[in-house]
Tab-separated table of C-alpha atoms (C1' of nucleotides) in Angstrom:
chain	number	residue	atom	x	y	z
A	94	MET	CA	49.081	-106.706	26.858
A	95	ALA	CA	50.328	-109.653	24.844
A	96	LEU	CA	49.291	-112.115	27.516
A	97	ARG	CA	45.665	-111.345	26.775
A	98	GLN	CA	46.258	-112.562	23.239
A	99	LEU	CA	46.703	-116.020	24.685
A	100	PHE	CA	44.645	-116.070	27.865
A	101	PRO	CA	41.556	-113.969	28.337
A	102	LEU	CA	40.816	-112.228	31.609
A	103	VAL	CA	38.100	-114.204	33.392
A	104	SER	CA	35.959	-112.556	36.052
A	105	ALA	CA	32.600	-112.656	37.780
A	106	ASP	CA	30.367	-109.589	38.083
A	107	VAL	CA	27.353	-109.219	40.341
A	108	ALA	CA	24.173	-107.182	40.145
A	109	LEU	CA	23.145	-107.205	43.805
A	110	PHE	CA	19.599	-105.970	44.313
A	111	THR	CA	17.674	-104.845	47.338
A	112	ILE	CA	14.416	-103.039	47.954
A	113	GLY	CA	14.659	-99.340	48.752
A	114	GLU	CA	11.919	-97.069	50.049
A	115	THR	CA	10.276	-96.725	46.685
A	116	CYS	CA	12.730	-98.215	44.233
A	117	LEU	CA	14.578	-101.324	43.285
A	118	GLN	CA	18.209	-100.594	44.085
A	119	VAL	CA	21.505	-102.038	42.949
A	120	LEU	CA	24.913	-102.013	44.625
A	121	LEU	CA	27.648	-100.014	42.905
A	122	VAL	CA	31.293	-99.754	43.942
A	123	GLU	CA	33.871	-97.140	43.089
A	124	ARG	CA	36.806	-98.683	41.327
A	125	GLY	CA	39.980	-98.415	43.398
A	126	GLU	CA	42.363	-99.550	40.677
A	127	GLU	CA	43.157	-98.964	37.060
A	128	PRO	CA	41.715	-99.226	34.548
A	129	LEU	CA	38.879	-96.750	34.971
A	130	LYS	CA	39.942	-96.002	38.551
A	131	GLY	CA	37.406	-93.743	40.240
A	132	SER	CA	34.481	-94.688	38.051
A	133	TRP	CA	31.468	-96.631	39.325
A	134	ALA	CA	30.915	-100.270	38.485
A	135	LEU	CA	29.082	-103.401	39.458
A	136	PRO	CA	31.043	-105.342	42.065
A	137	GLY	CA	33.143	-108.141	40.657
A	138	ALA	CA	36.384	-110.028	40.969
A	139	VAL	CA	38.918	-111.659	38.736
A	140	LEU	CA	38.871	-115.436	38.933
A	141	LYS	CA	41.549	-116.952	41.141
A	142	PRO	CA	41.676	-120.621	40.152
A	143	SER	CA	43.542	-121.559	43.302
A	144	LEU	CA	40.910	-119.909	45.497
A	145	ASP	CA	37.595	-120.354	43.707
A	146	ALA	CA	35.817	-123.657	43.144
A	147	ASP	CA	33.746	-121.996	40.447
A	148	LEU	CA	32.740	-118.536	39.259
A	149	GLU	CA	29.842	-118.439	41.670
A	150	ALA	CA	32.474	-118.659	44.395
A	151	THR	CA	34.315	-115.814	42.698
A	152	ALA	CA	31.148	-113.756	42.803
A	153	ARG	CA	30.591	-114.542	46.485
A	154	ARG	CA	34.160	-113.592	47.237
A	155	ALA	CA	33.637	-110.258	45.522
A	156	LEU	CA	30.616	-109.556	47.689
A	157	ARG	CA	32.450	-110.572	50.839
A	158	ASP	CA	35.385	-108.317	50.018
A	159	LYS	CA	33.436	-105.290	48.936
A	160	LEU	CA	30.374	-105.439	51.150
A	161	GLY	CA	31.209	-108.023	53.776
A	162	VAL	CA	28.018	-109.932	53.194
A	163	GLU	CA	26.770	-113.419	52.350
A	164	VAL	CA	23.778	-113.392	50.019
A	165	PRO	CA	20.932	-115.913	50.170
A	166	PHE	CA	20.456	-115.950	46.424
A	167	LEU	CA	23.053	-115.827	43.669
A	168	GLU	CA	22.675	-117.049	40.127
A	169	GLN	CA	24.524	-116.654	36.861
A	170	ILE	CA	22.520	-114.988	34.114
A	171	HIS	CA	24.748	-114.150	31.154
A	172	THR	CA	28.348	-114.138	30.009
A	173	PHE	CA	29.706	-110.977	28.417
A	174	ASN	CA	32.885	-111.486	26.473
A	175	GLY	CA	35.024	-110.259	23.635
A	176	ALA	CA	38.155	-108.389	22.720
A	177	GLU	CA	36.705	-104.928	23.128
A	178	ARG	CA	34.698	-104.746	26.339
A	179	ASP	CA	37.711	-104.301	28.643
A	180	PRO	CA	40.691	-102.072	27.790
A	181	ARG	CA	43.025	-104.730	29.168
A	182	GLY	CA	42.118	-106.991	26.238
A	183	TRP	CA	40.158	-110.158	25.603
A	184	SER	CA	37.904	-110.810	28.592
A	185	VAL	CA	35.127	-113.045	29.829
A	186	ALA	CA	32.768	-111.718	32.490
A	187	VAL	CA	30.072	-113.967	33.915
A	188	LEU	CA	27.294	-111.763	35.239
A	189	HIS	CA	25.340	-112.918	38.288
A	190	THR	CA	22.170	-111.671	39.898
A	191	ALA	CA	22.072	-111.625	43.700
A	192	LEU	CA	19.286	-110.665	46.106
A	193	LEU	CA	19.604	-109.328	49.632
A	194	PRO	CA	16.857	-108.379	52.096
A	195	ARG	CA	17.271	-104.850	53.387
A	196	GLU	CA	17.317	-106.210	56.936
A	197	ARG	CA	20.484	-108.109	56.193
A	198	LEU	CA	22.459	-105.152	54.902
A	199	PRO	CA	25.668	-104.949	56.913
A	200	ALA	CA	26.295	-101.816	58.939
A	201	SER	CA	29.785	-101.316	57.540
A	202	ALA	CA	31.148	-101.854	54.067
A	203	GLY	CA	33.822	-104.404	53.278
A	204	ARG	CA	37.531	-103.958	52.972
A	205	LYS	CA	39.314	-103.438	49.673
A	206	VAL	CA	37.012	-100.782	48.329
A	207	GLU	CA	36.929	-97.026	48.324
A	208	ARG	CA	33.226	-96.334	48.361
A	209	ILE	CA	29.976	-98.130	47.780
A	210	ARG	CA	26.584	-96.756	46.804
A	211	TRP	CA	23.034	-98.072	46.458
A	212	SER	CA	21.577	-96.703	43.254
A	213	ASP	CA	18.098	-96.713	41.800
A	214	VAL	CA	18.304	-99.215	38.988
A	215	ASP	CA	16.820	-96.818	36.463
A	216	SER	CA	19.339	-94.024	37.043
A	217	PRO	CA	22.725	-95.522	37.882
A	218	GLY	CA	24.738	-92.803	36.152
A	219	PRO	CA	27.800	-93.638	34.058
A	220	LEU	CA	29.277	-97.070	34.668
A	221	ALA	CA	32.611	-98.641	33.788
A	222	PHE	CA	33.146	-101.150	30.973
A	223	ASP	CA	29.865	-102.579	29.661
A	224	HIS	CA	28.283	-102.559	33.093
A	225	ARG	CA	25.420	-100.368	31.944
A	226	ALA	CA	24.370	-103.100	29.519
A	227	GLN	CA	24.939	-105.744	32.169
A	228	LEU	CA	22.715	-103.892	34.616
A	229	THR	CA	20.002	-103.413	32.026
A	230	LEU	CA	19.960	-107.116	31.301
A	231	ALA	CA	19.857	-108.070	34.977
A	232	VAL	CA	16.996	-105.679	35.702
A	233	THR	CA	14.979	-106.723	32.672
A	234	GLN	CA	15.399	-110.362	33.508
A	235	LEU	CA	14.543	-109.822	37.171
A	236	ARG	CA	11.329	-108.010	36.226
A	237	GLU	CA	10.348	-110.828	33.909
A	238	ARG	CA	10.883	-113.370	36.624
A	239	VAL	CA	8.812	-111.596	39.250
A	240	GLY	CA	5.820	-113.092	37.514
A	241	ASN	CA	6.093	-116.327	39.419
A	242	TYR	CA	6.191	-114.441	42.739
A	243	ALA	CA	8.859	-116.758	44.142
A	244	LEU	CA	11.999	-114.758	43.541
A	245	PRO	CA	10.967	-111.871	45.813
A	246	LEU	CA	11.012	-114.204	48.810
A	247	HIS	CA	14.760	-113.662	48.873
A	248	LEU	CA	14.261	-109.937	49.338
A	249	LEU	CA	12.058	-110.308	52.431
A	250	PRO	CA	12.757	-111.299	56.018
A	251	GLU	CA	11.988	-114.867	57.016
A	252	LYS	CA	8.427	-114.048	57.968
A	253	PHE	CA	6.337	-111.536	56.097
A	254	THR	CA	2.785	-110.586	55.258
A	255	LEU	CA	1.159	-110.950	51.866
A	256	THR	CA	0.907	-107.190	51.613
A	257	GLU	CA	4.654	-106.887	52.140
A	258	LEU	CA	5.276	-109.469	49.441
A	259	GLN	CA	2.982	-107.609	47.091
A	260	LYS	CA	4.770	-104.322	47.828
A	261	VAL	CA	8.102	-105.916	46.926
A	262	CYS	CA	6.721	-107.208	43.646
A	263	GLU	CA	5.337	-103.768	42.844
A	264	THR	CA	8.629	-102.107	43.688
A	265	ILE	CA	10.544	-104.408	41.366
A	266	LEU	CA	8.106	-103.809	38.543
A	267	ARG	CA	7.947	-100.035	38.990
A	268	THR	CA	10.197	-98.307	36.467
A	269	GLY	CA	11.113	-94.642	36.290
A	270	ARG	CA	8.381	-93.979	33.795
A	271	ASN	CA	5.750	-96.415	34.910
A	272	ILE	CA	4.797	-95.102	38.349
A	273	ASP	CA	1.755	-97.246	38.930
A	274	ALA	CA	2.553	-100.966	38.546
A	275	GLY	CA	-0.132	-101.530	41.191
A	276	LEU	CA	-1.040	-105.201	41.276
A	277	ASP	CA	-4.572	-106.188	42.153
A	278	LYS	CA	-4.857	-107.406	45.722
A	279	GLY	CA	-7.472	-110.029	44.994
A	280	ALA	CA	-5.693	-111.528	42.036
A	281	PHE	CA	-2.361	-111.427	43.838
A	282	ARG	CA	-3.626	-113.287	46.886
A	283	ARG	CA	-5.530	-115.815	44.809
A	284	ARG	CA	-2.364	-116.614	42.933
A	285	ILE	CA	-0.289	-116.817	46.081
A	286	ALA	CA	-2.814	-119.113	47.715
A	287	GLY	CA	-2.231	-121.709	45.032
A	288	SER	CA	1.552	-121.471	45.212
A	289	PRO	CA	3.477	-124.358	46.756
A	290	ASP	CA	6.360	-121.999	47.526
A	291	LEU	CA	4.579	-120.302	50.387
A	292	GLU	CA	3.161	-121.442	53.670
A	293	LEU	CA	1.232	-119.793	56.459
A	294	VAL	CA	2.881	-119.426	59.859
A	295	PRO	CA	0.219	-120.587	62.325
A	296	ASP	CA	-0.895	-118.108	64.959
A	297	GLU	CA	1.621	-115.431	64.052
A	298	PHE	CA	0.589	-111.983	62.991
A	299	ARG	CA	2.083	-108.601	62.267
A	300	THR	CA	0.324	-106.054	64.490
A	301	GLY	CA	0.051	-102.325	64.099
A	302	ALA	CA	-2.568	-99.649	64.314
A	303	GLN	CA	-5.008	-101.850	62.399
A	304	ARG	CA	-6.171	-105.366	61.838
A	305	PRO	CA	-3.233	-107.790	62.352
A	306	ALA	CA	-1.888	-109.486	59.236
A	307	GLN	CA	-1.174	-113.177	58.901
A	308	LEU	CA	2.522	-114.003	58.581
A	309	TYR	CA	3.820	-116.305	55.857
A	310	ARG	CA	7.181	-117.860	55.069
A	311	ALA	CA	8.834	-119.781	52.236
A	312	ALA	CA	7.702	-123.399	52.110
A	313	PRO	CA	10.145	-126.001	53.510
A	314	GLY	CA	11.651	-127.291	50.281
A	315	PHE	CA	11.589	-123.934	48.561
A	316	ARG	CA	14.102	-123.598	45.765
A	317	PHE	CA	13.559	-122.172	42.322
B	241	MET	CA	49.084	-128.536	34.544
B	242	ALA	CA	50.369	-125.550	36.477
B	243	LEU	CA	49.293	-123.136	33.766
B	244	ARG	CA	45.678	-123.907	34.518
B	245	GLN	CA	46.269	-122.684	38.043
B	246	LEU	CA	46.727	-119.226	36.588
B	247	PHE	CA	44.668	-119.181	33.430
B	248	PRO	CA	41.546	-121.262	32.967
B	249	LEU	CA	40.798	-123.008	29.698
B	250	VAL	CA	38.084	-121.034	27.918
B	251	SER	CA	35.935	-122.658	25.279
B	252	ALA	CA	32.559	-122.560	23.546
B	253	ASP	CA	30.329	-125.620	23.258
B	254	VAL	CA	27.306	-125.987	21.019
B	255	ALA	CA	24.140	-128.022	21.219
B	256	LEU	CA	23.087	-127.993	17.558
B	257	PHE	CA	19.529	-129.218	17.066
B	258	THR	CA	17.612	-130.322	14.048
B	259	ILE	CA	14.338	-132.130	13.428
B	260	GLY	CA	14.571	-135.804	12.616
B	261	GLU	CA	11.833	-138.077	11.318
B	262	THR	CA	10.184	-138.430	14.680
B	263	CYS	CA	12.661	-136.943	17.149
B	264	LEU	CA	14.517	-133.861	18.094
B	265	GLN	CA	18.142	-134.589	17.285
B	266	VAL	CA	21.450	-133.153	18.402
B	267	LEU	CA	24.846	-133.183	16.727
B	268	LEU	CA	27.582	-135.195	18.427
B	269	VAL	CA	31.221	-135.457	17.388
B	270	GLU	CA	33.794	-138.064	18.244
B	271	ARG	CA	36.748	-136.522	19.995
B	272	GLY	CA	39.904	-136.788	17.916
B	273	GLU	CA	42.300	-135.660	20.627
B	274	GLU	CA	43.098	-136.267	24.243
B	275	PRO	CA	41.665	-135.999	26.763
B	276	LEU	CA	38.839	-138.488	26.334
B	277	LYS	CA	39.883	-139.233	22.758
B	278	GLY	CA	37.334	-141.470	21.066
B	279	SER	CA	34.410	-140.526	23.271
B	280	TRP	CA	31.426	-138.582	22.025
B	281	ALA	CA	30.866	-134.950	22.850
B	282	LEU	CA	29.028	-131.807	21.888
B	283	PRO	CA	30.994	-129.873	19.269
B	284	GLY	CA	33.094	-127.076	20.664
B	285	ALA	CA	36.333	-125.181	20.349
B	286	VAL	CA	38.876	-123.563	22.572
B	287	LEU	CA	38.826	-119.782	22.378
B	288	LYS	CA	41.501	-118.267	20.176
B	289	PRO	CA	41.644	-114.605	21.155
B	290	SER	CA	43.485	-113.667	17.999
B	291	LEU	CA	40.852	-115.308	15.823
B	292	ASP	CA	37.555	-114.859	17.607
B	293	ALA	CA	35.779	-111.555	18.183
B	294	ASP	CA	33.714	-113.222	20.897
B	295	LEU	CA	32.717	-116.684	22.074
B	296	GLU	CA	29.798	-116.769	19.675
B	297	ALA	CA	32.420	-116.558	16.951
B	298	THR	CA	34.279	-119.403	18.624
B	299	ALA	CA	31.097	-121.459	18.539
B	300	ARG	CA	30.519	-120.662	14.870
B	301	ARG	CA	34.096	-121.597	14.101
B	302	ALA	CA	33.576	-124.952	15.811
B	303	LEU	CA	30.538	-125.647	13.654
B	304	ARG	CA	32.358	-124.617	10.502
B	305	ASP	CA	35.299	-126.880	11.299
B	306	LYS	CA	33.330	-129.906	12.394
B	307	LEU	CA	30.272	-129.752	10.194
B	308	GLY	CA	31.108	-127.148	7.568
B	309	VAL	CA	27.931	-125.243	8.156
B	310	GLU	CA	26.686	-121.755	9.010
B	311	VAL	CA	23.702	-121.787	11.352
B	312	PRO	CA	20.860	-119.260	11.212
B	313	PHE	CA	20.402	-119.241	14.972
B	314	LEU	CA	23.004	-119.375	17.718
B	315	GLU	CA	22.629	-118.143	21.259
B	316	GLN	CA	24.508	-118.540	24.520
B	317	ILE	CA	22.503	-120.215	27.271
B	318	HIS	CA	24.739	-121.069	30.214
B	319	THR	CA	28.350	-121.074	31.337
B	320	PHE	CA	29.703	-124.231	32.922
B	321	ASN	CA	32.884	-123.729	34.864
B	322	GLY	CA	35.039	-124.950	37.703
B	323	ALA	CA	38.171	-126.832	38.601
B	324	GLU	CA	36.710	-130.293	38.196
B	325	ARG	CA	34.686	-130.473	34.994
B	326	ASP	CA	37.694	-130.922	32.663
B	327	PRO	CA	40.671	-133.155	33.516
B	328	ARG	CA	42.993	-130.500	32.141
B	329	GLY	CA	42.102	-128.255	35.079
B	330	TRP	CA	40.155	-125.084	35.705
B	331	SER	CA	37.895	-124.412	32.731
B	332	VAL	CA	35.111	-122.175	31.496
B	333	ALA	CA	32.739	-123.512	28.845
B	334	VAL	CA	30.059	-121.247	27.425
B	335	LEU	CA	27.272	-123.455	26.125
B	336	HIS	CA	25.309	-122.289	23.084
B	337	THR	CA	22.122	-123.533	21.484
B	338	ALA	CA	22.019	-123.574	17.687
B	339	LEU	CA	19.229	-124.515	15.292
B	340	LEU	CA	19.534	-125.834	11.758
B	341	PRO	CA	16.766	-126.775	9.304
B	342	ARG	CA	17.185	-130.296	8.004
B	343	GLU	CA	17.220	-128.923	4.463
B	344	ARG	CA	20.388	-127.029	5.198
B	345	LEU	CA	22.362	-129.987	6.460
B	346	PRO	CA	25.571	-130.184	4.431
B	347	ALA	CA	26.181	-133.316	2.397
B	348	SER	CA	29.679	-133.817	3.765
B	349	ALA	CA	31.029	-133.323	7.262
B	350	GLY	CA	33.727	-130.790	8.058
B	351	ARG	CA	37.425	-131.232	8.352
B	352	LYS	CA	39.224	-131.779	11.636
B	353	VAL	CA	36.920	-134.412	12.992
B	354	GLU	CA	36.837	-138.174	12.999
B	355	ARG	CA	33.149	-138.857	12.957
B	356	ILE	CA	29.889	-137.074	13.552
B	357	ARG	CA	26.514	-138.431	14.526
B	358	TRP	CA	22.978	-137.129	14.880
B	359	SER	CA	21.519	-138.493	18.083
B	360	ASP	CA	18.038	-138.478	19.552
B	361	VAL	CA	18.253	-135.984	22.385
B	362	ASP	CA	16.776	-138.386	24.905
B	363	SER	CA	19.285	-141.189	24.317
B	364	PRO	CA	22.672	-139.711	23.456
B	365	GLY	CA	24.675	-142.415	25.183
B	366	PRO	CA	27.758	-141.580	27.279
B	367	LEU	CA	29.231	-138.149	26.668
B	368	ALA	CA	32.577	-136.577	27.540
B	369	PHE	CA	33.128	-134.077	30.364
B	370	ASP	CA	29.842	-132.644	31.684
B	371	HIS	CA	28.261	-132.667	28.249
B	372	ARG	CA	25.388	-134.844	29.402
B	373	ALA	CA	24.356	-132.124	31.833
B	374	GLN	CA	24.913	-129.477	29.190
B	375	LEU	CA	22.684	-131.324	26.752
B	376	THR	CA	19.974	-131.803	29.354
B	377	LEU	CA	19.936	-128.095	30.091
B	378	ALA	CA	19.827	-127.144	26.415
B	379	VAL	CA	16.964	-129.528	25.689
B	380	THR	CA	14.954	-128.492	28.724
B	381	GLN	CA	15.372	-124.851	27.900
B	382	LEU	CA	14.506	-125.385	24.244
B	383	ARG	CA	11.291	-127.178	25.184
B	384	GLU	CA	10.309	-124.372	27.519
B	385	ARG	CA	10.861	-121.822	24.803
B	386	VAL	CA	8.773	-123.580	22.181
B	387	GLY	CA	5.784	-122.073	23.935
B	388	ASN	CA	6.063	-118.850	22.018
B	389	TYR	CA	6.152	-120.736	18.712
B	390	ALA	CA	8.822	-118.408	17.320
B	391	LEU	CA	11.964	-120.429	17.899
B	392	PRO	CA	10.908	-123.304	15.615
B	393	LEU	CA	10.959	-120.954	12.630
B	394	HIS	CA	14.715	-121.491	12.559
B	395	LEU	CA	14.193	-125.202	12.077
B	396	LEU	CA	12.001	-124.829	9.002
B	397	PRO	CA	12.692	-123.834	5.410
B	398	GLU	CA	11.929	-120.266	4.421
B	399	LYS	CA	8.366	-121.071	3.474
B	400	PHE	CA	6.261	-123.586	5.338
B	401	THR	CA	2.704	-124.514	6.184
B	402	LEU	CA	1.087	-124.177	9.582
B	403	THR	CA	0.828	-127.930	9.824
B	404	GLU	CA	4.575	-128.240	9.272
B	405	LEU	CA	5.213	-125.685	11.989
B	406	GLN	CA	2.914	-127.544	14.328
B	407	LYS	CA	4.694	-130.821	13.583
B	408	VAL	CA	8.029	-129.248	14.479
B	409	CYS	CA	6.657	-127.965	17.769
B	410	GLU	CA	5.272	-131.396	18.567
B	411	THR	CA	8.565	-133.068	17.711
B	412	ILE	CA	10.485	-130.776	20.036
B	413	LEU	CA	8.062	-131.380	22.869
B	414	ARG	CA	7.887	-135.144	22.399
B	415	THR	CA	10.135	-136.889	24.913
B	416	GLY	CA	11.039	-140.571	25.068
B	417	ARG	CA	8.302	-141.216	27.580
B	418	ASN	CA	5.678	-138.758	26.447
B	419	ILE	CA	4.721	-140.075	23.015
B	420	ASP	CA	1.681	-137.929	22.449
B	421	ALA	CA	2.463	-134.196	22.838
B	422	GLY	CA	-0.215	-133.626	20.209
B	423	LEU	CA	-1.120	-129.963	20.144
B	424	ASP	CA	-4.652	-128.949	19.313
B	425	LYS	CA	-4.932	-127.756	15.745
B	426	GLY	CA	-7.519	-125.095	16.447
B	427	ALA	CA	-5.720	-123.592	19.413
B	428	PHE	CA	-2.401	-123.713	17.598
B	429	ARG	CA	-3.663	-121.849	14.569
B	430	ARG	CA	-5.540	-119.310	16.648
B	431	ARG	CA	-2.365	-118.526	18.514
B	432	ILE	CA	-0.297	-118.331	15.354
B	433	ALA	CA	-2.798	-116.032	13.723
B	434	GLY	CA	-2.233	-113.442	16.413
B	435	SER	CA	1.542	-113.687	16.246
B	436	PRO	CA	3.482	-110.804	14.731
B	437	ASP	CA	6.366	-113.166	13.944
B	438	LEU	CA	4.570	-114.830	11.094
B	439	GLU	CA	3.158	-113.658	7.821
B	440	LEU	CA	1.203	-115.285	5.045
B	441	VAL	CA	2.841	-115.628	1.637
B	442	PRO	CA	0.182	-114.433	-0.822
B	443	ASP	CA	-0.962	-116.879	-3.458
B	444	GLU	CA	1.542	-119.580	-2.558
B	445	PHE	CA	0.481	-123.027	-1.528
B	446	ARG	CA	1.945	-126.428	-0.849
B	447	THR	CA	0.174	-128.904	-3.074
B	448	GLY	CA	-0.163	-132.652	-2.747
B	449	ALA	CA	-2.831	-135.269	-2.994
B	450	GLN	CA	-5.221	-133.080	-1.039
B	451	ARG	CA	-6.348	-129.548	-0.424
B	452	PRO	CA	-3.361	-127.177	-0.929
B	453	ALA	CA	-2.002	-125.545	2.221
B	454	GLN	CA	-1.260	-121.863	2.576
B	455	LEU	CA	2.455	-121.066	2.875
B	456	TYR	CA	3.772	-118.795	5.603
B	457	ARG	CA	7.147	-117.277	6.388
B	458	ALA	CA	8.811	-115.365	9.223
B	459	ALA	CA	7.708	-111.740	9.359
B	460	PRO	CA	10.167	-109.161	7.981
B	461	GLY	CA	11.680	-107.899	11.210
B	462	PHE	CA	11.584	-111.251	12.924
B	463	ARG	CA	14.083	-111.582	15.742
B	464	PHE	CA	13.466	-112.969	19.181
C	4	DT	C1'	-16.957	-94.615	66.051
C	5	DA	C1'	-13.400	-93.539	62.781
C	6	DA	C1'	-9.257	-94.755	60.429
C	7	DA	C1'	-6.528	-98.056	58.535
C	8	DT	C1'	-5.258	-102.131	56.718
C	9	DA	C1'	-6.454	-107.290	56.113
C	10	DG	C1'	-8.967	-110.409	53.752
C	11	DT	C1'	-13.040	-112.199	50.693
C	12	DG	C1'	-16.495	-112.359	47.038
C	13	DT	C1'	-18.320	-111.410	42.510
C	14	DC	C1'	-18.569	-110.137	37.764
C	15	DT	C1'	-16.694	-110.298	33.292
C	16	DA	C1'	-13.588	-110.550	29.371
C	17	DT	C1'	-10.295	-113.471	27.655
C	18	DC	C1'	-8.226	-117.631	26.341
C	19	DA	C1'	-6.872	-122.488	25.763
C	20	DG	C1'	-8.316	-127.075	24.980
C	21	DA	C1'	-11.648	-130.237	23.076
C	22	DC	C1'	-14.037	-131.334	19.346
C	23	DA	C1'	-17.105	-130.822	15.437
C	24	DA	C1'	-18.053	-128.993	10.917
C	25	DT	C1'	-16.877	-127.376	6.532
C	26	DA	C1'	-13.610	-126.516	2.462
C	27	DT	C1'	-10.792	-127.863	-1.331
C	28	DC	C1'	-7.749	-130.331	-3.477
C	29	DG	C1'	-5.979	-135.023	-6.244
C	30	DT	C1'	-7.517	-139.380	-7.885
D	263	DA	C1'	-17.722	-139.574	-5.138
D	264	DC	C1'	-13.844	-140.579	-1.967
D	265	DG	C1'	-9.821	-139.965	0.683
D	266	DA	C1'	-6.975	-136.783	2.683
D	267	DT	C1'	-5.619	-132.752	4.626
D	268	DA	C1'	-6.630	-127.622	5.375
D	269	DT	C1'	-9.255	-124.333	7.638
D	270	DT	C1'	-12.909	-122.512	10.476
D	271	DG	C1'	-16.332	-122.503	14.141
D	272	DT	C1'	-18.427	-123.553	18.622
D	273	DC	C1'	-18.620	-124.915	23.359
D	274	DT	C1'	-16.808	-124.876	27.854
D	275	DG	C1'	-13.920	-124.573	31.852
D	276	DA	C1'	-10.184	-121.983	33.898
D	277	DT	C1'	-8.221	-117.664	34.992
D	278	DA	C1'	-6.813	-112.747	35.571
D	279	DG	C1'	-8.187	-108.157	36.298
D	280	DA	C1'	-11.473	-104.810	38.112
D	281	DC	C1'	-13.882	-103.622	41.851
D	282	DA	C1'	-16.770	-103.800	45.789
D	283	DC	C1'	-17.626	-105.680	50.087
D	284	DT	C1'	-16.696	-107.468	54.839
D	285	DA	C1'	-13.497	-108.117	59.001
D	286	DT	C1'	-10.592	-106.788	62.770
D	287	DT	C1'	-7.676	-104.217	65.027
D	288	DT	C1'	-5.954	-99.439	67.433
D	289	DA	C1'	-6.795	-94.800	68.679
DNA sequence: TAAATAGTGTCTATCAGACAATATCGT
DNA sequence: ACGATATTGTCTGATAGACACTATTTA
């Protein structure tokens, strides 16, 4: 299309992660329109300058439309661009990473989309455009950032135990090949203890068929 | 302009760094066109889809035009965007960081530009658009990444001594306030010794009025 | 009391910073 | 020999991982 020779297509894509039973999972949507109709892709939307204050707003709009959800964490991580990545022509796609606790998954999907699917991040199957590369980057970068143990707070409910936090970290780090990824309990808790991002919830515990576990939450001014 | 309500302005900006006598310096250019003609800004160019394979190419084109130089290192770091950051309307600016050894500075400036200036990164003066914020991000991120001691290789000539490398690291880390930033020689060299990014150049030394210093260079397959 | 999970303590290898000592040049 | 810088070595405190131990609940 000649238009693309003057004005590139600008869009926002999102790698939305959540914690599955054993795996880190990512949201995929089936494309309902050409090009590549019927193939799976990361959710995304074309920028509408009259609607979106910025591309983060574009990304949030995509998630509202396709999943009907507001995410607590959304951040841009890389911009894919060029003449070749989209068959429609020159395009700019700003990739975002978003995190959603499993508890906050909506019961129903959004409008405007055929099907959605939660996929293990290490076996997403074929994806449209360069979304395989986008996903790889988002996953790699997420795993690197787990080190500070703050990011996973966005994948947990408001109150959680240290063991739950550790499980989330282990799930993120566990790849298809590397089954273990078991973090040491002692070292993990020592590190957490010194973190300003976390605070203890007084007198609240998670009970079960064993010793109750102290509940924690994100510290008041917690941001990244 | 109504056009901007349909198609955002897409451009690439560059924070080009080099090492001055005592300071980390960044290239600024005086804007030769409206808007904000006459004010200082980071070099950049509007995307030309027919010319540029991607926005990295746009950034390289900007540096060629304004400084007449090819840089050995150029990498995208963040995308600034929104309806408000440019008076012309909705815009997308992909900010890049570039590094240039002082030895490779061209004698003359490029075409297409009124004036250029190398500024200390901590006192650039007023800048156009959101370039002050862009510069702050680029500098912050550069300082964080000096930790691995690999990035500064792009700011040095092909062959260099460990002391020269250390000086570059110290210069990058030295802020206006923090005058010291002196790294420990022993620790620095120990760390370098274990790095796969560096190799010794056999039988080559930098001589002066003192003990000659062993020359090093980037290891063969050095990338980030 | 047994099972299960929470939480703590200890040992050790590693590493970074501080700082001292030695090496090797030109003059 | 002296000044200057390069290069190496040692000491020490902090820390992460491994691993074992204790604590507290329900069944």
